[in-house]
Amino acid sequence: MKERLEALLNKIESFEIKAIEQTEQFRLQFLSKKGELNDLFEEFKSIPNEYKREIGQKLNVLKNKAQEKFDEANNKFSSDKLKNTKSEIELTLPSEVDFAGSRHPLAIVENEIVEIFKRLGFVYEDGPEIEDDWHNFSALNFPENHPARDMQDTFFIAEEIALRTHTSSVQVRLMENQNPPIRAIMPGRVYRNEAISARANCFFHQIEGIYIDEKVSFADLKQTLFYFVQQLFGNDINVRFRPSYFPFTEPSAEMDISCLLCKGKGCNVCKYTGWLEILGCGMIDPNVLKASNIDPEKYTGFAFGMGIERIAMLKFEVKDLRTYFSNDTRFLKQFESI
Ligand code: PHE
């Protein structure tokens, strides 16, 4: 019996387990019910009692050794197996990003403009696209017979109700509902009865801004707009103000920036003037403040308005306004990364 124990110990120790299949072989040969260890345990039952203690101990040691060897191999190969399945599905890899579309260039520019004015303390506001005559014209000091009130320029929906022709109607609504100081930026879609071409469309987008408080001056207007274009186009931009006319501002001006392409030298984009017109502005006419019950003796304010399409055309060098509205994905895809 002792020799057989020795022999089995040797067998167990020299059994090489190199792969998972051999772990199973090892188990069958030594540890299973029909395995060699069990055979010895069977025999053990019939040996004389005086040997039982010694042989029993040896048998147990042998059994533990075999079990340990099996467990070790089993752990090793099953964790290898786990590792292998991991490499088939690599859970640490970043997932594929689903394409979620891109922003429209007009939205990109609108957001950028709003963000710049937010940094100056302006708050975002909006108003209805269908307006009454009062908010779109009368409260803004348009005379009864002003040509803009004509069917030729304005889309009327009913008597005295029209699609707004500019975002200045939103400033009236704010002035009616809030007390100064008012500092707001108001983007939105506007409509004009124009023939569609590379430079004009029957609807487009504007951004309006107003600032009303005690002692607001034309110098504040100039500085605010100068800061704005520097933020939008870069610090080496120049500006100039030209006198102009709007019924709702006095004095009124138009602001030009130095041509982005030729830097003021003259090219076909700026029609060889070196300047590009980008917005209208002025000090809010006292009549407009009065119409909204704001005391023009106490408060002054400035207002400005610009076309988003125009700014986006300059920024992205878009030549034809119609590309913004044609839904051509080849055009839109160019803005994916912005
Ligand atoms: N509402 C004017 C336009 O549509 C722009 C503007 C706004 C001018 C505010 C002055 C002040 O052309």
Short mmCIF file of C-alpha atoms and ligand atoms in Angstrom, two decimals:
data_model
loop_
_atom_site.label_atom_id
_atom_site.label_comp_id
_atom_site.label_asym_id
_atom_site.label_seq_id
_atom_site.Cartn_x
_atom_site.Cartn_y
_atom_site.Cartn_z
CA MET A 1 0.00 0.00 0.00
CA LYS A 2 2.80 2.40 0.94
CA GLU A 3 4.56 1.87 -2.37
CA ARG A 4 1.36 2.50 -4.23
CA LEU A 5 0.91 5.73 -2.31
CA GLU A 6 4.47 6.76 -3.26
CA ALA A 7 3.85 5.88 -6.87
CA LEU A 8 0.61 7.84 -6.98
CA LEU A 9 2.30 10.87 -5.38
CA ASN A 10 4.92 10.77 -8.14
CA LYS A 11 2.28 10.48 -10.81
CA ILE A 12 0.36 13.43 -9.43
CA GLU A 13 3.43 15.60 -9.10
CA SER A 14 4.75 14.83 -12.54
CA PHE A 15 1.40 15.27 -14.32
CA GLU A 16 1.83 18.33 -16.47
CA ILE A 17 -1.21 20.53 -16.92
CA LYS A 18 -0.66 22.84 -19.85
CA ALA A 19 -4.15 23.52 -21.05
CA ILE A 20 -7.69 23.49 -19.80
CA GLU A 21 -8.34 20.04 -21.33
CA GLN A 22 -5.59 18.54 -19.18
CA THR A 23 -7.16 19.95 -16.04
CA GLU A 24 -10.19 17.85 -16.82
CA GLN A 25 -8.03 14.78 -17.55
CA PHE A 26 -6.28 15.28 -14.22
CA ARG A 27 -9.59 15.46 -12.41
CA LEU A 28 -10.87 12.28 -14.05
CA GLN A 29 -7.68 10.34 -13.47
CA PHE A 30 -7.17 11.25 -9.83
CA LEU A 31 -10.04 13.02 -8.18
CA SER A 32 -13.22 11.62 -9.66
CA LYS A 33 -15.19 8.76 -8.19
CA LYS A 34 -13.54 6.38 -10.57
CA GLY A 35 -10.15 7.98 -10.14
CA GLU A 36 -7.04 6.45 -8.68
CA LEU A 37 -7.32 8.22 -5.32
CA ASN A 38 -10.75 6.83 -4.76
CA ASP A 39 -9.47 3.35 -5.55
CA LEU A 40 -6.94 3.73 -2.77
CA PHE A 41 -9.57 5.00 -0.36
CA GLU A 42 -11.63 1.88 -1.16
CA GLU A 43 -8.64 -0.34 -0.42
CA PHE A 44 -7.93 1.62 2.74
CA LYS A 45 -11.16 0.33 4.23
CA SER A 46 -9.79 -3.20 4.29
CA ILE A 47 -6.30 -2.70 5.67
CA PRO A 48 -5.52 -3.83 9.22
CA ASN A 49 -6.37 -1.33 11.93
CA GLU A 50 -2.82 -0.79 13.18
CA TYR A 51 -1.83 0.73 9.80
CA LYS A 52 -4.90 2.84 9.41
CA ARG A 53 -3.58 5.91 11.20
CA GLU A 54 -0.34 6.19 9.27
CA ILE A 55 -1.77 5.29 5.88
CA GLY A 56 -4.86 7.42 6.47
CA GLN A 57 -2.73 10.51 7.09
CA LYS A 58 -0.67 9.86 3.98
CA LEU A 59 -3.79 9.35 1.90
CA ASN A 60 -5.23 12.66 3.11
CA VAL A 61 -2.02 14.54 2.33
CA LEU A 62 -2.05 13.00 -1.12
CA LYS A 63 -5.68 13.90 -1.68
CA ASN A 64 -5.05 17.52 -0.61
CA LYS A 65 -2.05 17.79 -2.90
CA ALA A 66 -4.07 16.55 -5.87
CA GLN A 67 -6.94 18.89 -5.03
CA GLU A 68 -4.58 21.89 -4.70
CA LYS A 69 -2.92 21.14 -7.99
CA PHE A 70 -6.31 20.86 -9.66
CA ASP A 71 -7.63 24.09 -8.11
CA GLU A 72 -4.55 26.02 -9.10
CA ALA A 73 -4.69 24.86 -12.71
CA ASN A 74 -8.42 25.38 -12.87
CA ASN A 75 -8.11 28.97 -11.62
CA LYS A 76 -5.34 29.75 -14.00
CA PHE A 77 -7.10 28.51 -17.09
CA SER A 78 -10.49 29.82 -16.27
CA SER A 79 -9.08 33.32 -15.67
CA ASP A 80 -7.18 32.98 -18.97
CA LYS A 81 -10.44 32.08 -20.57
CA LEU A 82 -12.05 35.19 -19.08
CA LYS A 83 -9.24 37.33 -20.37
CA ASN A 84 -9.73 35.86 -23.82
CA THR A 85 -13.42 36.62 -23.86
CA LYS A 86 -12.55 40.18 -22.73
CA SER A 87 -10.33 40.67 -25.72
CA GLU A 88 -13.16 39.68 -28.01
CA ILE A 89 -15.38 42.42 -26.55
CA GLU A 90 -13.11 45.24 -25.46
CA LEU A 91 -15.19 46.98 -22.82
CA THR A 92 -12.67 49.76 -22.25
CA LEU A 93 -12.78 50.96 -25.87
CA PRO A 94 -14.57 54.30 -26.34
CA SER A 95 -17.90 53.70 -28.02
CA GLU A 96 -18.60 54.80 -31.58
CA VAL A 97 -20.15 58.26 -31.61
CA ASP A 98 -23.49 58.44 -33.35
CA PHE A 99 -23.74 61.40 -35.73
CA ALA A 100 -26.26 63.76 -34.16
CA GLY A 101 -26.46 66.34 -36.94
CA SER A 102 -24.87 69.77 -37.01
CA ARG A 103 -25.93 73.28 -36.17
CA HIS A 104 -27.13 75.51 -38.95
CA PRO A 105 -24.61 78.29 -39.72
CA LEU A 106 -27.23 80.91 -38.82
CA ALA A 107 -27.76 79.28 -35.42
CA ILE A 108 -23.99 79.15 -34.87
CA VAL A 109 -23.64 82.88 -35.55
CA GLU A 110 -26.77 83.78 -33.58
CA ASN A 111 -25.52 81.88 -30.53
CA GLU A 112 -22.12 83.49 -30.79
CA ILE A 113 -23.60 87.00 -30.95
CA VAL A 114 -25.94 86.33 -28.03
CA GLU A 115 -23.05 84.97 -25.95
CA ILE A 116 -20.93 88.08 -26.56
CA PHE A 117 -23.74 90.38 -25.39
CA LYS A 118 -24.51 88.15 -22.42
CA ARG A 119 -20.97 88.81 -21.25
CA LEU A 120 -21.88 92.52 -21.20
CA GLY A 121 -24.94 91.86 -19.05
CA PHE A 122 -27.56 91.75 -21.82
CA VAL A 123 -30.37 89.23 -21.30
CA TYR A 124 -32.00 87.10 -24.00
CA GLU A 125 -35.59 87.99 -24.96
CA ASP A 126 -37.93 87.09 -27.79
CA GLY A 127 -41.33 88.08 -29.11
CA PRO A 128 -44.06 87.01 -31.57
CA GLU A 129 -43.52 86.81 -35.34
CA ILE A 130 -47.11 87.85 -36.01
CA GLU A 131 -47.36 91.45 -34.86
CA ASP A 132 -49.88 94.25 -34.71
CA ASP A 133 -49.34 97.62 -36.32
CA TRP A 134 -48.67 99.27 -32.96
CA HIS A 135 -45.63 97.15 -32.01
CA ASN A 136 -44.15 96.90 -35.47
CA PHE A 137 -44.74 100.51 -36.60
CA SER A 138 -46.71 103.07 -34.57
CA ALA A 139 -44.95 102.70 -31.23
CA LEU A 140 -41.67 102.95 -33.14
CA ASN A 141 -42.55 106.39 -34.46
CA PHE A 142 -43.31 105.33 -38.04
CA PRO A 143 -45.50 108.04 -39.61
CA GLU A 144 -48.93 106.99 -40.94
CA ASN A 145 -47.78 107.18 -44.55
CA HIS A 146 -44.36 105.53 -44.15
CA PRO A 147 -43.57 103.32 -47.18
CA ALA A 148 -42.65 100.33 -44.95
CA ARG A 149 -46.33 100.09 -44.01
CA ASP A 150 -47.15 99.48 -47.64
CA MET A 151 -48.30 96.03 -48.86
CA GLN A 152 -45.30 96.13 -51.17
CA ASP A 153 -42.93 95.70 -48.25
CA THR A 154 -44.97 94.04 -45.53
CA PHE A 155 -46.89 90.77 -45.46
CA PHE A 156 -50.26 91.67 -43.96
CA ILE A 157 -52.34 88.85 -42.50
CA ALA A 158 -55.36 90.92 -41.57
CA GLU A 159 -56.06 94.58 -41.09
CA GLU A 160 -53.37 95.98 -38.80
CA ILE A 161 -51.85 92.49 -38.33
CA ALA A 162 -48.67 91.56 -40.18
CA LEU A 163 -45.60 89.33 -40.09
CA ARG A 164 -43.05 91.48 -38.27
CA THR A 165 -40.68 93.29 -40.60
CA HIS A 166 -37.96 93.70 -37.98
CA THR A 167 -37.10 92.63 -34.43
CA SER A 168 -37.54 96.24 -33.20
CA SER A 169 -41.10 95.20 -32.31
CA VAL A 170 -39.63 93.16 -29.44
CA GLN A 171 -38.03 96.26 -27.92
CA VAL A 172 -41.47 97.88 -27.73
CA ARG A 173 -42.87 94.86 -25.91
CA LEU A 174 -39.99 94.97 -23.42
CA MET A 175 -40.28 98.69 -22.81
CA GLU A 176 -44.01 98.27 -22.16
CA ASN A 177 -43.46 95.51 -19.65
CA GLN A 178 -40.27 96.43 -17.82
CA ASN A 179 -38.84 99.43 -16.06
CA PRO A 180 -35.32 100.65 -16.83
CA PRO A 181 -32.58 99.65 -16.57
CA ILE A 182 -33.31 97.37 -19.52
CA ARG A 183 -30.49 95.59 -21.27
CA ALA A 184 -31.59 92.92 -23.72
CA ILE A 185 -30.55 91.06 -26.87
CA MET A 186 -33.39 89.78 -29.08
CA PRO A 187 -32.81 87.46 -32.04
CA GLY A 188 -35.60 86.32 -34.34
CA ARG A 189 -37.02 85.75 -37.81
CA VAL A 190 -38.43 88.68 -39.77
CA TYR A 191 -40.39 88.90 -43.04
CA ARG A 192 -40.34 91.31 -45.97
CA ASN A 193 -42.05 91.15 -49.28
CA GLU A 194 -38.92 91.05 -51.42
CA ALA A 195 -37.99 89.21 -54.60
CA ILE A 196 -35.75 86.25 -53.77
CA SER A 197 -32.17 86.65 -55.01
CA ALA A 198 -28.58 86.01 -53.96
CA ARG A 199 -28.79 89.03 -51.65
CA ALA A 200 -32.43 89.11 -50.52
CA ASN A 201 -35.07 86.71 -49.25
CA CYS A 202 -38.70 87.04 -48.15
CA PHE A 203 -37.67 86.09 -44.62
CA PHE A 204 -34.39 86.42 -42.77
CA HIS A 205 -33.05 86.77 -39.24
CA GLN A 206 -32.16 89.79 -37.19
CA ILE A 207 -30.70 90.48 -33.78
CA GLU A 208 -31.85 93.51 -31.91
CA GLY A 209 -30.24 95.02 -28.84
CA ILE A 210 -31.31 97.76 -26.45
CA TYR A 211 -29.88 99.41 -23.40
CA ILE A 212 -31.99 101.93 -21.47
CA ASP A 213 -30.90 103.55 -18.23
CA GLU A 214 -30.11 106.97 -16.81
CA LYS A 215 -27.29 108.72 -18.69
CA VAL A 216 -26.80 106.18 -21.49
CA SER A 217 -24.92 108.01 -24.25
CA PHE A 218 -23.82 107.59 -27.85
CA ALA A 219 -20.32 106.89 -26.49
CA ASP A 220 -21.74 103.82 -24.69
CA LEU A 221 -23.29 102.69 -27.94
CA LYS A 222 -20.02 103.04 -29.85
CA GLN A 223 -17.96 101.28 -27.22
CA THR A 224 -20.43 98.41 -26.87
CA LEU A 225 -20.57 97.79 -30.61
CA PHE A 226 -16.81 98.14 -31.00
CA TYR A 227 -16.29 95.51 -28.27
CA PHE A 228 -18.85 93.29 -30.00
CA VAL A 229 -17.16 93.28 -33.43
CA GLN A 230 -13.74 92.76 -31.87
CA GLN A 231 -15.08 89.71 -30.06
CA LEU A 232 -16.75 88.39 -33.20
CA PHE A 233 -14.12 89.12 -35.85
CA GLY A 234 -10.86 89.71 -33.93
CA ASN A 235 -9.01 92.62 -32.37
CA ASP A 236 -7.57 94.11 -35.55
CA ILE A 237 -10.99 95.09 -36.89
CA ASN A 238 -11.77 98.78 -37.48
CA VAL A 239 -15.18 100.41 -37.32
CA ARG A 240 -16.76 103.59 -38.63
CA PHE A 241 -20.17 105.13 -38.03
CA ARG A 242 -22.09 106.85 -40.83
CA PRO A 243 -25.09 109.10 -40.14
CA SER A 244 -28.34 107.45 -41.18
CA TYR A 245 -32.06 107.57 -40.55
CA PHE A 246 -34.53 105.31 -38.72
CA PRO A 247 -37.90 106.57 -37.45
CA PHE A 248 -37.24 105.11 -33.98
CA THR A 249 -33.72 106.43 -33.31
CA GLU A 250 -32.29 109.95 -33.21
CA PRO A 251 -29.46 110.39 -34.00
CA SER A 252 -29.18 107.26 -36.14
CA ALA A 253 -26.12 105.63 -37.66
CA GLU A 254 -24.97 102.72 -39.67
CA MET A 255 -21.86 100.90 -38.56
CA ASP A 256 -19.27 99.59 -41.01
CA ILE A 257 -16.37 97.27 -40.25
CA SER A 258 -13.10 97.17 -42.17
CA CYS A 259 -13.31 94.55 -44.92
CA LEU A 260 -12.45 91.12 -43.53
CA LEU A 261 -10.96 89.92 -46.81
CA CYS A 262 -8.75 92.80 -47.96
CA LYS A 263 -8.34 94.40 -44.48
CA GLY A 264 -9.44 97.78 -45.83
CA LYS A 265 -7.33 97.85 -49.01
CA GLY A 266 -10.28 97.38 -51.36
CA CYS A 267 -11.58 94.23 -53.07
CA ASN A 268 -14.71 93.08 -54.87
CA VAL A 269 -16.42 91.97 -51.62
CA CYS A 270 -16.28 95.52 -50.18
CA LYS A 271 -16.78 97.00 -53.68
CA TYR A 272 -13.35 98.62 -53.39
CA THR A 273 -14.39 100.81 -50.45
CA GLY A 274 -12.49 98.86 -47.78
CA TRP A 275 -15.65 98.85 -45.60
CA LEU A 276 -18.59 96.49 -45.00
CA GLU A 277 -21.89 97.68 -43.59
CA ILE A 278 -23.11 95.42 -40.79
CA LEU A 279 -25.73 97.13 -38.63
CA GLY A 280 -28.07 100.01 -37.95
CA CYS A 281 -28.15 101.79 -34.60
CA GLY A 282 -28.91 104.98 -32.77
CA MET A 283 -30.20 106.64 -29.62
CA ILE A 284 -33.81 105.64 -28.96
CA ASP A 285 -36.09 108.48 -30.06
CA PRO A 286 -37.83 110.19 -27.08
CA ASN A 287 -41.15 109.60 -28.85
CA VAL A 288 -40.52 105.84 -28.70
CA LEU A 289 -39.75 105.96 -24.97
CA LYS A 290 -42.92 108.03 -24.40
CA ALA A 291 -45.08 105.60 -26.39
CA SER A 292 -44.06 102.87 -23.94
CA ASN A 293 -44.46 105.07 -20.85
CA ILE A 294 -40.78 105.56 -20.15
CA ASP A 295 -39.87 109.09 -19.08
CA PRO A 296 -37.48 110.51 -21.74
CA GLU A 297 -36.40 113.26 -19.34
CA LYS A 298 -35.02 110.67 -16.95
CA TYR A 299 -33.92 107.86 -19.21
CA THR A 300 -31.99 107.55 -22.44
CA GLY A 301 -31.09 104.45 -24.37
CA PHE A 302 -29.49 103.05 -27.47
CA ALA A 303 -30.70 100.39 -29.87
CA PHE A 304 -29.11 98.44 -32.69
CA GLY A 305 -30.20 95.80 -35.15
CA MET A 306 -28.36 93.57 -37.59
CA GLY A 307 -29.06 90.83 -40.10
CA ILE A 308 -27.69 87.45 -39.05
CA GLU A 309 -27.47 86.16 -42.63
CA ARG A 310 -25.22 89.06 -43.55
CA ILE A 311 -22.86 88.50 -40.60
CA ALA A 312 -22.77 84.75 -41.32
CA MET A 313 -22.07 85.46 -45.02
CA LEU A 314 -19.06 87.55 -44.04
CA LYS A 315 -17.86 85.11 -41.42
CA PHE A 316 -18.16 81.97 -43.54
CA GLU A 317 -17.68 83.63 -46.96
CA VAL A 318 -21.07 82.49 -48.21
CA LYS A 319 -21.80 84.08 -51.59
CA ASP A 320 -25.51 83.35 -52.05
CA LEU A 321 -28.13 83.93 -49.36
CA ARG A 322 -30.32 81.17 -50.78
CA THR A 323 -27.86 78.46 -49.69
CA TYR A 324 -28.97 79.05 -46.09
CA PHE A 325 -32.49 77.89 -46.89
CA SER A 326 -32.01 75.24 -49.57
CA ASN A 327 -31.24 72.37 -47.13
CA ASP A 328 -28.35 71.15 -49.26
CA THR A 329 -26.51 68.74 -46.97
CA ARG A 330 -23.21 69.35 -48.82
CA PHE A 331 -23.40 72.94 -47.59
CA LEU A 332 -24.64 72.09 -44.09
CA LYS A 333 -22.05 69.35 -43.51
CA GLN A 334 -19.28 71.92 -43.65
CA PHE A 335 -20.41 73.21 -40.26
CA GLU A 336 -20.29 69.83 -38.47
CA SER A 337 -17.22 70.65 -36.38
CA ILE A 338 -18.34 74.09 -35.20
N1 PHE B 1 -34.88 97.75 -37.30
C1 PHE B 1 -33.84 98.26 -38.16
C2 PHE B 1 -33.90 97.48 -39.48
O1 PHE B 1 -34.63 96.54 -39.58
C3 PHE B 1 -32.49 98.09 -37.55
C4 PHE B 1 -32.29 98.94 -36.36
C5 PHE B 1 -32.58 98.49 -35.09
C6 PHE B 1 -31.80 100.23 -36.47
C7 PHE B 1 -32.39 99.28 -33.97
C8 PHE B 1 -31.60 101.04 -35.40
C9 PHE B 1 -31.90 100.55 -34.14
O2 PHE B 1 -33.25 97.83 -40.44
#
